[in-house]
Amino acid sequence: MTEIREMARVTLFGSRNTSKGAAFEPARDIPSLAGKVVLITGAAGDLGRNTAIQLARYGRPARIYVADLPRDDDAKTAVALRITYEAYGEVSADTKAAGPLTEIRYLDLDLSSLESVRKCAADFVALEQRLDILYLNAGIIRVAPGMTAEDYEIHFGINYLGHALLSRLLMPTMLRTIQQQPDVRIVIVSSEGHVIAPKGGIDFNKLKTNGADIPYAKRYGQSKVALLCLTRELTREYPQINVVAIHPGRILTGMATSLQKESMLARWTKPIAPLFCVPVLIGIQNHLWAATSSNVVSGTYYEPVGVPGTRSDAAKDELLSKRLREWTEDALSWIKSLE
Ligand SMILES: NC(=O)c1ccc[n+]([C@@H]2O[C@H](COP(=O)([O-])OP(=O)(O)OC[C@H]3O[C@@H](n4cnc5c(N)ncnc54)[C@H](OP(=O)(O)O)[C@@H]3O)[C@@H](O)[C@H]2O)c1
C-alpha cells in the first residue's frame, strides 16, 4: 500500500522539489560548441533526439553521435536526417553562412549487452580523437522481468551498468580532450523516480536475477539511484571533468508509452497526464542547461532547470556509492580497456 501511495505521489506530484528554476532558452543560452564532439545515448528517443536537435541548431558542434539500439541502415539514416532536418530545415545559403553544420552520426549501442557497449566505444574511438560532452541518457522503465546478455536485472543492466562501462571506456578520450579545452562534461540522466528504490537504495542480492519479486518502480528506482552513485564516484575520481546528474521533469515520451502499456496506474492517469507533464521542448531544458551552462557544479543532481534536487537518503549515502563502485569494478573486471 505504501508502495502504491509513493508511486502515485511521485507520478502525480513529482519529488519534493517544486521549484521550476531558471528558464532556459536554447536560442539565447546555448553557446557556440564549434569543433566539439557530443555523444548521446538513446538519442533516437524523444529527449535525446530533441537535445541533439537543439544543440545542432544553436551550438553547432562538429559532430553529434546518436548511440542507440541497432537498426537497419535505412532507419539509422532516417534518424540522422530527421535530426538534421529538424535542426536546420531546408539548408539554405544563409544557414551555411552561419558556420559549418553539425554532422549527425549513428552508432550501434545495445546497453543490455556489455559486448555491444564495448564495440560501440571501440567504434567511437576509431573515429574520434575527442569527446567534449557525453550524455548517459538512454533508459527503460517498466519492462517485463528479464535479464541482460550477461545476466543482470534488465533495468539495472541497461540504465546503470552499460552506462558505467561506456563512461569507463570513453574516459581516456575525455581526459585527452581536456588537454585541448578545459570544459569536458558528462551529463547523467537520472530521475526523481530514484526516490522509489528498495530499502538501502540497491538490493545487491537481486542484481543477478530477473527481479520478478521486486516491483518495477523499485527496479527502475534502484537503477536511477545507481546513476546518482556513479555521478559521485566519477566526480571524486575525475575532478577535472564536470559530471552532473539531472532529472528532466515529467514528459510524455516513448517512456510514458511503454509505462502506460504495463502500468494500470499510468493507464488510469493517462487522460490527465498532460496536466502534470511538460512538452518535450521544456523537458530537454535541463539536458541542455547541464551540458552548456557555466553555473554547473560538478557532482550535483539537478532538477529542472538547474535547481539542486532532492536526493533520497540512499542517493546521499557515500558508503553505498563506494560499495557500488567495488561491485561494478568486479562486474566489469573481465572487460579490457580500449587502449
Ligand atoms: N520522460 C520522462 O518523463 C522522464 C522522467 C525522468 C527521467 N527520464 C529519463 O530520461 C531518459 C530518456 O528517456 P525518454 O523520456 O526520452 O524516453 P524514450 O523516448 O523511450 O527514449 C529512451 C531511449 O533509450 C533507448 N534504449 C532503450 N533500450 C536501450 C538499450 N538496450 N540500449 C540502447 N538504447 C536503449 C530507446 O531506444 P528505442 O526507442 O529504440 O527503444 C530510446 O531511444 C531516460 O533515462 C529516462 O529514465 C525521463
mmCIF file of N, CA and C in Angstrom, residues 199-202 204 225 228-229 232-233 311-324:
data_model
loop_
_atom_site.group_PDB
_atom_site.id
_atom_site.type_symbol
_atom_site.label_atom_id
_atom_site.label_comp_id
_atom_site.label_asym_id
_atom_site.label_seq_id
_atom_site.Cartn_x
_atom_site.Cartn_y
_atom_site.Cartn_z
ATOM 1 N N LYS A 199 14.847 -0.847 -0.015
ATOM 2 C CA LYS A 199 15.448 -0.361 1.236
ATOM 3 C C LYS A 199 16.975 -0.328 1.069
ATOM 4 N N GLY A 200 17.579 0.769 1.446
ATOM 5 C CA GLY A 200 19.036 0.877 1.319
ATOM 6 C C GLY A 200 19.479 1.355 -0.056
ATOM 7 N N GLY A 201 18.537 1.453 -1.001
ATOM 8 C CA GLY A 201 18.862 2.025 -2.316
ATOM 9 C C GLY A 201 19.071 0.990 -3.404
ATOM 10 N N ILE A 202 19.878 -0.023 -3.107
ATOM 11 C CA ILE A 202 20.175 -1.048 -4.123
ATOM 12 C C ILE A 202 20.140 -2.410 -3.434
ATOM 13 N N PHE A 204 21.601 -5.526 -3.636
ATOM 14 C CA PHE A 204 22.726 -6.194 -4.308
ATOM 15 C C PHE A 204 22.479 -7.688 -4.519
ATOM 16 N N VAL A 225 19.094 5.396 -8.676
ATOM 17 C CA VAL A 225 19.971 5.643 -7.513
ATOM 18 C C VAL A 225 21.413 5.336 -7.921
ATOM 19 N N LEU A 228 23.051 8.030 -9.666
ATOM 20 C CA LEU A 228 23.492 9.127 -8.777
ATOM 21 C C LEU A 228 24.783 8.724 -8.058
ATOM 22 N N CYS A 229 24.893 7.450 -7.718
ATOM 23 C CA CYS A 229 26.160 6.964 -7.127
ATOM 24 C C CYS A 229 27.290 7.101 -8.151
ATOM 25 N N ARG A 232 28.595 10.548 -8.255
ATOM 26 C CA ARG A 232 29.502 10.863 -7.142
ATOM 27 C C ARG A 232 30.885 10.252 -7.361
ATOM 28 N N GLU A 233 30.911 9.011 -7.781
ATOM 29 C CA GLU A 233 32.204 8.324 -7.932
ATOM 30 C C GLU A 233 33.032 8.923 -9.072
ATOM 31 N N ARG A 311 17.702 14.655 -3.127
ATOM 32 C CA ARG A 311 18.148 13.269 -3.271
ATOM 33 C C ARG A 311 17.618 12.439 -2.112
ATOM 34 N N SER A 312 17.313 11.195 -2.386
ATOM 35 C CA SER A 312 16.885 10.296 -1.305
ATOM 36 C C SER A 312 18.082 10.038 -0.374
ATOM 37 N N ASP A 313 17.791 9.495 0.799
ATOM 38 C CA ASP A 313 18.888 9.179 1.729
ATOM 39 C C ASP A 313 19.877 8.217 1.075
ATOM 40 N N ALA A 314 19.346 7.244 0.328
ATOM 41 C CA ALA A 314 20.244 6.268 -0.324
ATOM 42 C C ALA A 314 21.170 6.977 -1.307
ATOM 43 N N ALA A 315 20.603 7.918 -2.048
ATOM 44 C CA ALA A 315 21.420 8.605 -3.053
ATOM 45 C C ALA A 315 22.494 9.473 -2.408
ATOM 46 N N LYS A 316 22.265 9.840 -1.135
ATOM 47 C CA LYS A 316 23.273 10.658 -0.430
ATOM 48 C C LYS A 316 24.313 9.791 0.277
ATOM 49 N N ASP A 317 24.094 8.489 0.277
ATOM 50 C CA ASP A 317 24.906 7.599 1.099
ATOM 51 C C ASP A 317 26.251 7.284 0.422
ATOM 52 N N GLU A 318 27.310 7.840 0.972
ATOM 53 C CA GLU A 318 28.628 7.649 0.343
ATOM 54 C C GLU A 318 29.095 6.198 0.412
ATOM 55 N N LEU A 319 28.686 5.512 1.485
ATOM 56 C CA LEU A 319 29.100 4.100 1.593
ATOM 57 C C LEU A 319 28.442 3.261 0.503
ATOM 58 N N LEU A 320 27.202 3.641 0.159
ATOM 59 C CA LEU A 320 26.520 2.913 -0.919
ATOM 60 C C LEU A 320 27.260 3.115 -2.244
ATOM 61 N N SER A 321 27.687 4.350 -2.516
ATOM 62 C CA SER A 321 28.428 4.625 -3.756
ATOM 63 C C SER A 321 29.705 3.805 -3.810
ATOM 64 N N LYS A 322 30.384 3.757 -2.663
ATOM 65 C CA LYS A 322 31.651 3.034 -2.616
ATOM 66 C C LYS A 322 31.408 1.538 -2.855
ATOM 67 N N ARG A 323 30.349 1.030 -2.212
ATOM 68 C CA ARG A 323 30.048 -0.401 -2.385
ATOM 69 C C ARG A 323 29.685 -0.673 -3.854
ATOM 70 N N LEU A 324 28.910 0.219 -4.453
ATOM 71 C CA LEU A 324 28.520 0.018 -5.854
ATOM 72 C C LEU A 324 29.740 0.096 -6.768
#
